Every structure is written in C-alpha cells, then in structure tokens.
Coordinates of C-alpha atoms in Angstrom, one line a residue:
X1 CA -12.2 -26.6 -4.5
X2 CA -9.3 -28.9 -5.2
X3 CA -5.5 -28.5 -4.8
X4 CA -3.9 -29.3 -8.1
X5 CA -0.3 -30.5 -8.7
X6 CA 1.4 -29.6 -12.0
X7 CA 3.5 -32.3 -13.5
X8 CA 5.3 -31.9 -16.8
X9 CA 2.8 -29.3 -18.0
X10 CA -0.2 -31.3 -16.9
X11 CA -2.5 -31.0 -13.8
X12 CA -3.4 -33.7 -11.4
X13 CA -6.0 -33.3 -8.6
X14 CA -4.7 -34.3 -5.2
X15 CA -7.6 -33.6 -3.0
X16 CA -11.1 -32.0 -2.8
X17 CA -12.7 -29.6 -0.3
X18 CA -16.5 -29.7 -1.0
X19 CA -17.1 -26.6 1.1
X20 CA -14.3 -24.6 -0.5
X21 CA -10.9 -23.0 0.4
X22 CA -10.8 -19.5 1.9
X23 CA -7.0 -19.0 1.4
X24 CA -3.7 -20.8 1.2
X25 CA 0.0 -20.4 0.4
X26 CA 3.3 -22.2 0.2
X27 CA 6.0 -21.5 2.8
X28 CA 9.0 -19.5 1.5
X29 CA 11.1 -22.6 1.1
X30 CA 8.4 -24.3 -0.8
X31 CA 8.2 -27.3 1.5
X32 CA 4.9 -26.7 3.4
X33 CA 1.5 -25.7 2.1
X34 CA -0.9 -24.0 4.4
X35 CA -4.7 -24.1 3.7
X36 CA -7.6 -22.5 5.4
X37 CA -10.7 -24.6 4.5
X38 CA -14.4 -24.9 5.2
X39 CA -15.6 -28.4 6.3
X40 CA -18.7 -30.0 7.6
X41 CA -18.8 -29.8 11.4
X42 CA -18.1 -33.3 12.7
X43 CA -19.9 -32.6 15.9
X44 CA -23.0 -31.6 14.0
X45 CA -22.8 -34.8 11.9
X46 CA -22.6 -36.9 15.1
X47 CA -25.8 -35.3 16.4
X48 CA -27.6 -36.0 13.1
X49 CA -26.6 -39.7 13.1
X50 CA -28.4 -40.1 16.4
X51 CA -31.6 -38.8 15.0
X52 CA -34.0 -40.6 12.7
X53 CA -34.4 -38.7 9.4
X54 CA -37.9 -39.4 8.0
X55 CA -37.4 -36.9 5.2
X56 CA -35.2 -38.2 2.5
X57 CA -35.1 -35.2 0.2
X58 CA -31.4 -35.5 -0.6
X59 CA -30.4 -32.6 1.6
X60 CA -26.9 -32.5 3.1
X61 CA -28.1 -32.2 6.7
X62 CA -30.8 -33.5 8.9
X63 CA -34.5 -32.4 8.2
X64 CA -33.5 -30.9 4.9
X65 CA -31.3 -28.3 6.5
X66 CA -27.8 -27.4 5.4
X67 CA -25.1 -28.9 7.7
X68 CA -23.2 -26.7 10.0
X69 CA -19.8 -25.8 8.7
X70 CA -16.5 -25.3 10.6
X71 CA -13.2 -23.7 9.6
X72 CA -9.9 -25.5 9.9
X73 CA -6.3 -24.5 9.3
X74 CA -4.0 -27.3 8.0
X75 CA -0.5 -27.8 6.6
X76 CA 0.6 -30.3 4.0
X77 CA 4.0 -31.3 2.8
X78 CA 5.2 -31.4 -0.9
X79 CA 3.5 -34.8 -1.3
X80 CA 0.2 -33.2 -0.1
X81 CA 0.2 -35.3 3.1
X82 CA -1.4 -33.6 6.1
X83 CA 1.2 -32.5 8.7
X84 CA -1.0 -30.7 11.2
X85 CA -4.6 -29.5 11.5
X86 CA -6.3 -27.2 14.0
X87 CA -9.9 -26.0 14.2
X88 CA -10.5 -22.2 14.2
X89 CA -13.2 -21.6 16.8
X90 CA -15.9 -19.0 16.3
X91 CA -14.9 -18.3 12.7
X92 CA -17.5 -16.5 10.7
X93 CA -18.3 -18.2 7.4
X94 CA -19.6 -15.8 4.8
X95 CA -22.0 -16.7 2.0
X96 CA -20.4 -16.7 -1.5
X97 CA -18.0 -13.8 -2.0
X98 CA -18.6 -12.1 1.3
X99 CA -15.8 -9.6 1.5
X100 CA -16.3 -8.9 5.2
X101 CA -15.7 -12.6 6.1
X102 CA -12.7 -12.9 3.8
X103 CA -9.6 -14.7 5.2
X104 CA -6.0 -13.7 4.6
X105 CA -3.0 -16.0 5.3
X106 CA 0.7 -15.1 5.0
X107 CA 4.0 -16.7 6.0
X108 CA 6.8 -15.2 8.0
X109 CA 9.7 -14.6 5.6
X110 CA 11.9 -17.1 7.4
X111 CA 9.1 -19.7 7.2
X112 CA 9.0 -20.4 11.0
X113 CA 5.3 -19.2 11.4
X114 CA 2.2 -18.1 9.6
X115 CA -0.4 -15.5 10.3
X116 CA -4.1 -15.6 9.7
X117 CA -6.6 -12.7 9.6
X118 CA -10.2 -13.9 9.9
X119 CA -13.6 -12.6 11.1
X120 CA -14.7 -14.3 14.4
X121 CA -17.7 -14.2 16.6
X122 CA -17.1 -12.6 20.0
X123 CA -17.4 -14.5 23.2
X124 CA -20.2 -12.1 24.1
X125 CA -23.2 -13.2 21.9
X126 CA -24.5 -9.7 21.9
X127 CA -21.3 -8.2 20.4
X128 CA -20.7 -7.9 16.7
X129 CA -18.0 -10.2 15.0
X130 CA -14.5 -8.9 15.3
X131 CA -11.5 -9.5 12.9
X132 CA -8.6 -11.1 14.7
X133 CA -5.0 -11.7 13.6
X134 CA -3.5 -14.9 15.0
X135 CA 0.0 -16.4 14.4
X136 CA 0.7 -20.2 14.4
X137 CA 3.8 -22.3 14.6
X138 CA 4.9 -24.0 11.4
X139 CA 5.6 -27.4 13.0
X140 CA 2.3 -28.2 14.8
X141 CA 0.1 -25.1 14.2
X142 CA 0.2 -24.3 17.9
X143 CA -1.1 -20.8 18.6
X144 CA 1.7 -18.3 19.2
X145 CA -0.1 -15.0 19.6
X146 CA -3.3 -13.0 19.1
X147 CA -3.4 -9.4 18.1
X148 CA -3.8 -7.1 21.1
X149 CA -3.5 -3.5 22.0
X150 CA -0.1 -2.3 23.2
X151 CA -1.4 -0.2 26.2
X152 CA -1.3 -3.2 28.5
X153 CA -5.1 -3.5 28.8
X154 CA -5.2 -6.7 26.7
X155 CA -8.0 -5.2 24.6
X156 CA -8.4 -6.6 21.1
X157 CA -7.8 -4.3 18.1
X158 CA -11.0 -3.1 16.5
X159 CA -12.0 -2.2 13.0
X160 CA -9.3 -4.2 11.1
X161 CA -10.3 -4.4 7.4
X162 CA -10.4 -7.7 5.4
X163 CA -8.7 -6.1 2.4
X164 CA -5.8 -6.1 1.8
X165 CA -5.3 -8.8 4.5
X166 CA -1.9 -9.1 6.3
X167 CA 1.7 -8.9 5.2
X168 CA 4.8 -10.0 7.2
X169 CA 8.1 -8.1 7.0
X170 CA 11.5 -9.6 7.3
X171 CA 14.3 -8.8 9.8
X172 CA 15.0 -5.5 8.1
X173 CA 11.7 -4.2 9.7
X174 CA 11.7 -6.2 13.0
X175 CA 9.4 -8.9 11.6
X176 CA 6.4 -6.7 11.8
X177 CA 2.9 -7.7 10.6
X178 CA 1.1 -5.0 8.6
X179 CA -2.7 -4.7 8.3
X180 CA -5.1 -1.8 7.5
X181 CA -7.4 -0.4 10.2
X182 CA -10.3 2.0 9.9
X183 CA -10.1 4.8 12.5
X184 CA -13.8 4.7 13.5
X185 CA -17.0 2.8 12.8
X186 CA -18.1 4.7 9.7
X187 CA -17.3 3.4 6.3
X188 CA -15.7 6.7 5.3
X189 CA -13.5 7.0 8.4
X190 CA -9.8 7.6 7.8
X191 CA -7.6 4.5 7.4
X192 CA -4.2 3.7 8.7
X193 CA -1.6 0.9 8.3
X194 CA -1.0 -0.7 11.7
X195 CA 1.8 -3.0 12.8
X196 CA 1.9 -6.0 15.1
X197 CA 5.0 -7.4 16.7
X198 CA 5.6 -11.1 16.7
X199 CA 4.2 -11.3 20.2
X200 CA 0.9 -10.0 18.9
X201 CA 1.1 -6.5 20.4
X202 CA 0.0 -3.7 18.1
X203 CA 2.9 -1.2 17.9
X204 CA 2.9 2.0 15.8
X205 CA 1.1 3.0 12.7
X206 CA 1.0 5.5 9.9
X207 CA -2.1 7.3 8.4
X208 CA -2.9 6.8 4.8
X209 CA -3.4 10.0 3.0
X210 CA -6.4 10.4 0.7
X211 CA -6.3 12.3 -2.6
X212 CA -7.2 16.0 -2.5
X213 CA -10.8 16.9 -2.9
X214 CA -10.0 18.6 -6.2
X215 CA -9.2 15.3 -7.9
X216 CA -12.8 14.1 -7.3
X217 CA -12.1 10.5 -6.3
X218 CA -15.1 9.0 -4.4
X219 CA -13.5 5.6 -3.5
X220 CA -9.9 4.8 -2.7
X221 CA -9.7 1.1 -1.6
X222 CA -6.5 -0.4 -0.3
X223 CA -6.0 -3.7 -2.2
X224 CA -2.5 -4.8 -1.3
X225 CA 0.5 -4.6 1.1
X226 CA 3.9 -5.8 0.0
X227 CA 7.2 -5.6 1.9
X228 CA 10.7 -5.5 0.5
X229 CA 12.1 -8.4 2.4
X230 CA 15.5 -8.5 0.6
X231 CA 18.3 -7.4 2.9
X232 CA 21.6 -5.9 2.0
X233 CA 22.8 -3.3 -0.5
X234 CA 23.5 0.3 0.1
X235 CA 21.3 0.9 3.0
X236 CA 18.3 -1.0 1.6
X237 CA 18.0 -3.1 4.7
X238 CA 18.3 -0.3 7.3
X239 CA 14.8 1.1 7.2
X240 CA 12.1 -0.9 5.6
X241 CA 10.0 -0.4 2.5
X242 CA 6.3 -1.1 2.2
X243 CA 4.3 -0.9 -1.0
X244 CA 0.6 0.0 -0.6
X245 CA -1.7 -0.7 -3.5
X246 CA -4.9 1.3 -4.2
X247 CA -7.8 1.1 -6.6
X248 CA -9.5 4.5 -7.0
X249 CA -12.9 5.2 -8.5
X250 CA -14.8 8.3 -9.5
X251 CA -17.7 9.3 -11.8
X252 CA -16.9 10.1 -15.4
X253 CA -17.1 13.6 -16.9
X254 CA -19.5 12.8 -19.7
X255 CA -22.6 13.6 -17.7
X256 CA -25.3 11.3 -16.4
X257 CA -24.8 7.6 -17.0
X258 CA -21.1 8.0 -17.7
X259 CA -18.8 5.1 -17.0
X260 CA -16.8 5.1 -13.8
X261 CA -13.2 6.3 -14.1
X262 CA -10.8 3.9 -12.3
X263 CA -7.1 4.1 -11.6
X264 CA -4.6 1.8 -9.9
X265 CA -1.9 3.2 -7.7
X266 CA 1.2 2.0 -5.9
X267 CA 2.7 4.0 -3.0
X268 CA 6.2 3.3 -1.7
X269 CA 6.6 4.1 2.0
X270 CA 10.0 4.2 3.7
X271 CA 10.8 4.2 7.4
X272 CA 13.4 6.5 8.9
X273 CA 13.8 7.7 12.5
X274 CA 10.6 5.8 13.3
X275 CA 8.7 7.9 10.9
X276 CA 7.1 6.6 7.7
X277 CA 7.6 8.8 4.6
X278 CA 5.6 8.5 1.4
X279 CA 8.4 8.7 -1.1
X280 CA 6.8 7.9 -4.4
X281 CA 3.3 7.3 -5.9
X282 CA 2.9 5.7 -9.3
X283 CA -0.5 6.0 -11.0
X284 CA -2.0 3.8 -13.7
X285 CA -5.2 5.2 -15.2
X286 CA -7.6 2.5 -16.5
X287 CA -5.8 -0.3 -14.9
X288 CA -5.8 -2.3 -11.6
X289 CA -2.5 -3.3 -9.9
X290 CA -2.7 -7.1 -9.4
X291 CA 0.8 -7.7 -8.3
X292 CA 3.8 -5.9 -6.7
X293 CA 7.0 -7.9 -6.1
X294 CA 10.4 -6.9 -4.9
X295 CA 13.4 -8.8 -6.2
X296 CA 17.2 -8.5 -5.9
X297 CA 18.6 -6.2 -8.6
X298 CA 22.2 -6.0 -7.8
X299 CA 24.4 -4.6 -5.0
X300 CA 22.7 -1.3 -4.8
X301 CA 19.3 -1.8 -6.5
X302 CA 15.9 -3.4 -6.1
X303 CA 13.8 -4.6 -9.0
X304 CA 10.1 -3.8 -8.4
X305 CA 7.8 -5.7 -10.7
X306 CA 4.2 -4.4 -11.1
X307 CA 1.5 -6.3 -12.9
X308 CA -1.4 -4.3 -14.4
X309 CA -4.8 -5.6 -15.5
X310 CA -6.9 -3.3 -17.8
X311 CA -10.3 -2.2 -16.5
X312 CA -13.5 -1.4 -18.4
X313 CA -13.7 2.1 -16.8
X314 CA -10.9 4.4 -16.9
X315 CA -8.2 6.5 -18.1
X316 CA -7.2 8.1 -21.2
X317 CA -3.7 8.8 -20.0
X318 CA -0.7 7.3 -21.8
X319 CA 0.2 5.2 -18.7
X320 CA -2.9 3.0 -19.2
X321 CA -1.8 -0.4 -20.4
X322 CA -2.4 -1.0 -24.2
X323 CA -3.0 -4.7 -24.0
X324 CA -5.9 -7.1 -24.8
X325 CA -8.8 -7.3 -22.3
X326 CA -8.0 -9.7 -19.5
X327 CA -4.3 -9.8 -20.3
X328 CA -1.6 -8.5 -17.8
X329 CA 1.1 -6.0 -18.5
X330 CA 4.3 -6.3 -16.4
X331 CA 6.4 -3.3 -15.7
X332 CA 9.8 -3.5 -13.9
X333 CA 11.4 -0.6 -12.1
X334 CA 14.9 -0.3 -10.6
X335 CA 14.7 1.2 -7.1
X336 CA 17.6 2.7 -5.2
X337 CA 17.5 4.2 -1.7
X338 CA 20.5 6.4 -1.1
X339 CA 21.3 9.6 0.6
X340 CA 20.8 12.6 -1.7
X341 CA 23.8 14.7 -2.6
X342 CA 21.7 17.5 -4.2
X343 CA 21.9 20.8 -2.3
X344 CA 20.5 24.2 -3.2
X345 CA 22.8 27.2 -3.6
X346 CA 21.1 28.7 -0.6
X347 CA 22.1 25.7 1.6
X348 CA 18.5 24.5 2.0
X349 CA 17.7 20.8 2.2
X350 CA 14.4 19.3 1.0
X351 CA 12.7 16.1 2.1
X352 CA 9.7 14.6 0.4
X353 CA 6.8 13.1 2.4
X354 CA 3.8 12.6 0.2
X355 CA 2.2 15.9 -0.7
X356 CA 4.4 17.6 1.9
X357 CA 7.8 19.0 0.9
X358 CA 9.8 19.8 4.0
X359 CA 12.6 22.4 4.0
X360 CA 15.5 23.1 6.5
X361 CA 18.2 25.8 6.0
X362 CA 21.3 23.8 7.2
X363 CA 23.3 27.0 7.6
X364 CA 20.8 28.6 9.9
X365 CA 19.2 25.7 11.8
X366 CA 19.9 22.0 12.4
X367 CA 16.4 20.4 12.8
X368 CA 16.4 16.6 13.3
X369 CA 14.1 14.8 11.0
X370 CA 11.2 14.0 10.8
X371 CA 10.9 17.6 12.0
X372 CA 11.8 20.5 9.6
X373 CA 12.1 24.3 9.6
X374 CA 9.1 24.6 7.2
X375 CA 6.7 22.4 5.3
X376 CA 4.8 23.1 2.1
X377 CA 1.6 21.0 1.4
X378 CA 0.8 20.5 -2.3
X379 CA -2.3 19.3 -4.0
X380 CA -0.7 15.9 -5.0
X381 CA 2.1 13.7 -3.7
X382 CA 5.5 14.8 -4.9
X383 CA 7.8 12.3 -6.5
X384 CA 10.9 14.5 -6.9
X385 CA 12.3 17.9 -6.0
X386 CA 15.2 19.7 -7.6
X387 CA 16.9 22.9 -6.5
X388 CA 17.2 25.8 -9.0
X389 CA 20.5 27.6 -9.6
X390 CA 20.8 31.3 -9.0
X391 CA 18.9 33.3 -11.7
X392 CA 20.9 34.8 -14.5
X393 CA 19.1 38.1 -14.4
X394 CA 17.1 40.2 -11.9
X395 CA 13.8 38.8 -11.0
X396 CA 10.5 40.0 -12.5
X397 CA 8.2 41.6 -9.9
X398 CA 10.1 39.8 -7.1
X399 CA 9.4 36.3 -8.4
X400 CA 12.0 33.8 -7.3
X401 CA 12.1 30.2 -8.4
X402 CA 14.1 28.1 -5.9
X403 CA 12.8 24.6 -6.3
X404 CA 10.9 22.5 -8.9
X405 CA 8.8 19.6 -7.7
X406 CA 7.4 16.8 -9.9
X407 CA 4.0 15.6 -8.7
X408 CA 2.5 12.1 -9.1
X409 CA -0.1 13.4 -11.6
X410 CA 2.5 14.7 -14.0
X411 CA 2.3 18.4 -12.8
X412 CA 5.4 20.5 -12.3
X413 CA 5.2 22.8 -9.2
X414 CA 7.5 25.8 -9.1
X415 CA 8.4 26.8 -5.5
X416 CA 10.0 29.9 -4.1
X417 CA 8.8 33.5 -3.7
X418 CA 5.7 34.4 -5.7
X419 CA 6.5 38.1 -5.6
X420 CA 4.0 40.8 -6.3
X421 CA 2.9 39.8 -9.8
X422 CA 0.6 37.1 -8.5
X423 CA -0.9 39.2 -5.8
X424 CA 0.0 36.4 -3.4
X425 CA -2.7 34.1 -4.8
X426 CA -0.3 31.4 -5.9
X427 CA 1.7 31.6 -2.8
X428 CA -1.3 31.0 -0.5
X429 CA -2.9 28.2 -2.5
X430 CA -0.7 25.6 -0.7
X431 CA -0.5 25.5 3.0
X432 CA 2.8 26.5 4.6
X433 CA 3.9 25.7 8.2
X434 CA 7.1 27.2 9.6
X435 CA 9.1 27.1 12.8
X436 CA 10.1 30.7 12.3
X437 CA 13.8 30.3 11.8
X438 CA 15.4 33.9 11.7
X439 CA 16.6 34.9 8.2
X440 CA 14.8 32.0 6.5
X441 CA 11.9 32.6 4.1
X442 CA 10.0 29.3 3.6
X443 CA 9.5 28.4 -0.1
X444 CA 5.9 28.8 -1.3
X445 CA 4.0 27.7 -4.4
X446 CA 4.6 30.1 -7.2
X447 CA 3.0 28.3 -10.2
X448 CA 2.1 24.9 -11.5
X449 CA 2.3 23.5 -15.1
X450 CA 0.2 20.5 -16.2
X451 CA 2.5 18.7 -18.5
X452 CA -0.3 16.4 -19.8
X453 CA -2.2 19.5 -21.0
X454 CA 1.0 21.1 -22.5
X455 CA 1.9 17.9 -24.4
X456 CA -1.7 17.0 -25.4
X457 CA -1.3 18.0 -29.1
X458 CA 2.1 16.3 -29.6
X459 CA 2.7 13.9 -26.8
X460 CA 6.4 12.9 -26.6
X461 CA 6.5 11.1 -23.2
X462 CA 4.5 10.1 -20.2
X463 CA 4.5 13.1 -17.9
X464 CA 3.9 11.0 -14.8
X465 CA 7.0 8.8 -15.4
X466 CA 9.7 11.5 -15.1
X467 CA 12.7 10.9 -12.8
X468 CA 16.2 12.4 -12.2
X469 CA 14.8 15.9 -12.5
X470 CA 17.4 18.7 -12.8
X471 CA 17.0 22.4 -13.2
X472 CA 19.5 23.8 -15.7
X473 CA 18.7 27.5 -15.8
X474 CA 16.3 30.2 -14.4
X475 CA 16.0 33.4 -16.4
X476 CA 13.9 36.5 -15.9
X477 CA 12.4 37.7 -19.2
X478 CA 11.5 41.3 -18.5
X479 CA 10.3 41.8 -22.1
X480 CA 7.6 39.2 -21.6
X481 CA 7.1 39.9 -17.9
X482 CA 7.8 36.2 -17.2
X483 CA 10.3 33.8 -15.7
X484 CA 11.8 31.1 -17.9
X485 CA 12.9 27.8 -16.3
X486 CA 14.9 25.2 -18.2
X487 CA 15.1 21.7 -16.8
X488 CA 15.8 18.1 -17.9
X489 CA 14.4 14.7 -16.7
X490 CA 14.5 11.1 -17.7
X491 CA 11.4 9.1 -18.5
X492 CA 11.2 6.0 -16.3

C-alpha cells in the first residue's frame, strides 16, 4: 500500500507500506494524516541478524519463515513527514480481509484527538482476543483513554463489533464515541449502539431493533455510524442525530437456487430526554448504502447526502437505483427537526419511536416523555403519523379512524377503533400497552393498505418516499359498508 498525493489531476506516490495499511484518515482541518500500518517487527529482525541463515531461499524471515509483524499508529503532516509514531502492543493482525481483525480510526470533530478500534490479545494468554477502543492525542499520540465499563469495576467492554467501527460526535452530543456491541456471545444475539465518554467510560446505549419476522430478513448487518456534527439552527444542536446504516439480506421467492434479495437502509435516531428515538427509516431495495453525510443546509435545515451502490441481488421496488453496475447514485434530502404543531381534534398527541407510535391525551393526563399514556406497536417502523378530522357521517359498525401512519415499507396503517365489523382481529394484530388513563381509549390498528400493491398496475410515485402526510376527510359509506379516507402527501 502507498499513500498517493494528487497534484493537478495527477498522482504521485509519497511512501510505501510493504505490509499494508489497516486504516487512515485526515484530521478535520486537513493538516494531519493518521495511518494505522503493519510493519516488520524490528525486534524480530534484530534477533534474525544474530543468527546465521544457512538457507537462502529468498524468504523474508529467518529459516524461510515469514517475519513477525507489528502494528503502528503514526501521524504525518501535509508534506507527508512523520510527526509522531507509536507501536500498538498486542494488536491482532488478520490474514487478508479478516473482518474480525479489522481496524477503525476516526478523528474527534475538533481535531484534538483520534480514536482507534482494534482487536488485541489479552494479557492472559488463555483468554480470547478482545476489541478495544483507545483514544490518542493529536500532538504526540500519547494515550488518553481506553474503553472501560462505567460501573467503577474497571472491566473492559466485551463483544464490541468490528463493523461499523467507531464514530465521534461533536459538542452537540457531549463528544460521545459510538460503537456497536453484541449483547451476548452468540452471533445472532441482539445488538446495541453503545457510547463512550472522552475519558473512556462506557455510558448509555440504545438497542437496535430488528425487522419483524414477517419480513423474512435473515441478516441485518450494521455497516455505518454517522453523526450530525453541525451545530446551530432551530434546535438541530440540542439533542444529537445519529444515522445507522444497514445491509439486509434474505432468500429470494423464486424457489431453490434463487438469488439473494438485498436491501440497504438508513435509520435516523434522535436523542431527547436521554432517550433515543428512531424517527425515520429509509429503505433502498437492490442497493447498498456506501455513504451518509450531513451538511449545512441553511438556518433551519440539514442536507443529508446518501450514496447508493447497486447490488447483484435485490429489489424490484422503484427505489432501487437505476444506474450502471458499479456506479453510485447520490440522493440529497433536506432534514428539519422542529416541534410538531399538529394536534388531533381529540387533544391526543402522538410520538414516533420506530415501530411504536406513542399516544398521550393532553386533556386527561400529562405524561412526561419518553413515557406515554399508550403505545401501539406496528409491524414496521413508522415515518409519519397524521391525525384524522372528525368523520362527516356516523361510523359504520363502530369503526373510527383517528390516525393514519405511513410506514417505512410504503404501507399506510389506519389507527383508531376497529369496531365490530372486524371482529377485533385487526385491532389485536398490533400490540397495545396502556397506562389506563380514565376516559381514554388507546388507538388500535384498524386496517393496513399496501400502496405498492395498489399502485402496481399504474405506478405514479414511490410509496416509501411519502412525507408531509395530511388527512383531509373521513367518510362513512353505509351503502358499501366501508369507511373512506382521503389524504394527501408529498413524494420526497
């Protein structure tokens, strides 16, 4: 591997690492380059020099054996001159593309330090290697902290995953380091995003939520963590926004030997009252998300750029990128965090948290978030919820539509009172938890409509890309024994 400098459209090699580079990155100000490299162990070379080598077979090490390798962390200036260099003791060096031994490096947003996640041998030879997160000073690469448990025991944090590595937040989220941890030793154990303070102590987490069993996904790998580190602008800097990227996989529906179906996803998590809410999930069938980047978009907005790479397996949905193989498609979204001014005619407020839609009747109970008077769990994460106006005619068989939720898979969920026509079946297909507020009937699932199936013959828009959903009218059609709901939305 060799660092390359670009000059006037050309490339000029400025150095060579015969044993390869594990990771690297420029500081935010573009003045310092950090590299994590593999080199031949100098101590091992010194020992070889003292021994007579009778075999001259052209091998790198003594007696025809491969030389012992070591890992070093170094920094260079813009002229590629070495500023500092430290050896990383007990680092596990994988063979080839060994994912378990992968190294991740990231800079603190202010450029004062950098963090490294690497697999290291334990001091106890009998123990298995453990992934550690260490932070180093920018100036001389002196060790600042090592990831530890927050309970005061000083124990190291187990089961940290190599992918997606580490990501460092800015001052808007207390300069937290984010990583992904497996909750247990089994490969299929639940995963969670864990946070480390600048002093290395692990502090708080949130659990990642897998798709419902009905969707059939067999693998959901976390591939990226990206912070919104731009402060200012209508409350954007008050909480903290973290984008979590996934690559999902399942077997095809064409029988034995069918290709794998693959789908990229981006989840936007938002912190409020020390609770992390899953506010939006964007799905891209047949594509892998290779980049998520937050940028300034004005006084009240953020621009979120997402790069998609087409995959061989995958989707037939309209959101799959229609570009040449190997090419990237870039999509840019305008993101705004603001307090909602939408209220239902019954005085009920709704909050979205992934597949849970939480309800609180403000006129009957003041429940501080993240608590709520009731919670309805749907089959898929909700991206929006809109209240319905009072019906224009008496209900049919007691059916009441009070809310309409737009789900990440393009489905519309109608919430309220399922009445007697459904026999309670629709109302019990989604789990409801309630605090039992007197005079408040928690909304339940009445019915769902798959927009992709409805629009299959004449597709006018991408049903997964709706936003600004608004319910215009709810009418009871007694002649057809049905309820008619009219609503509008904007395609993102």
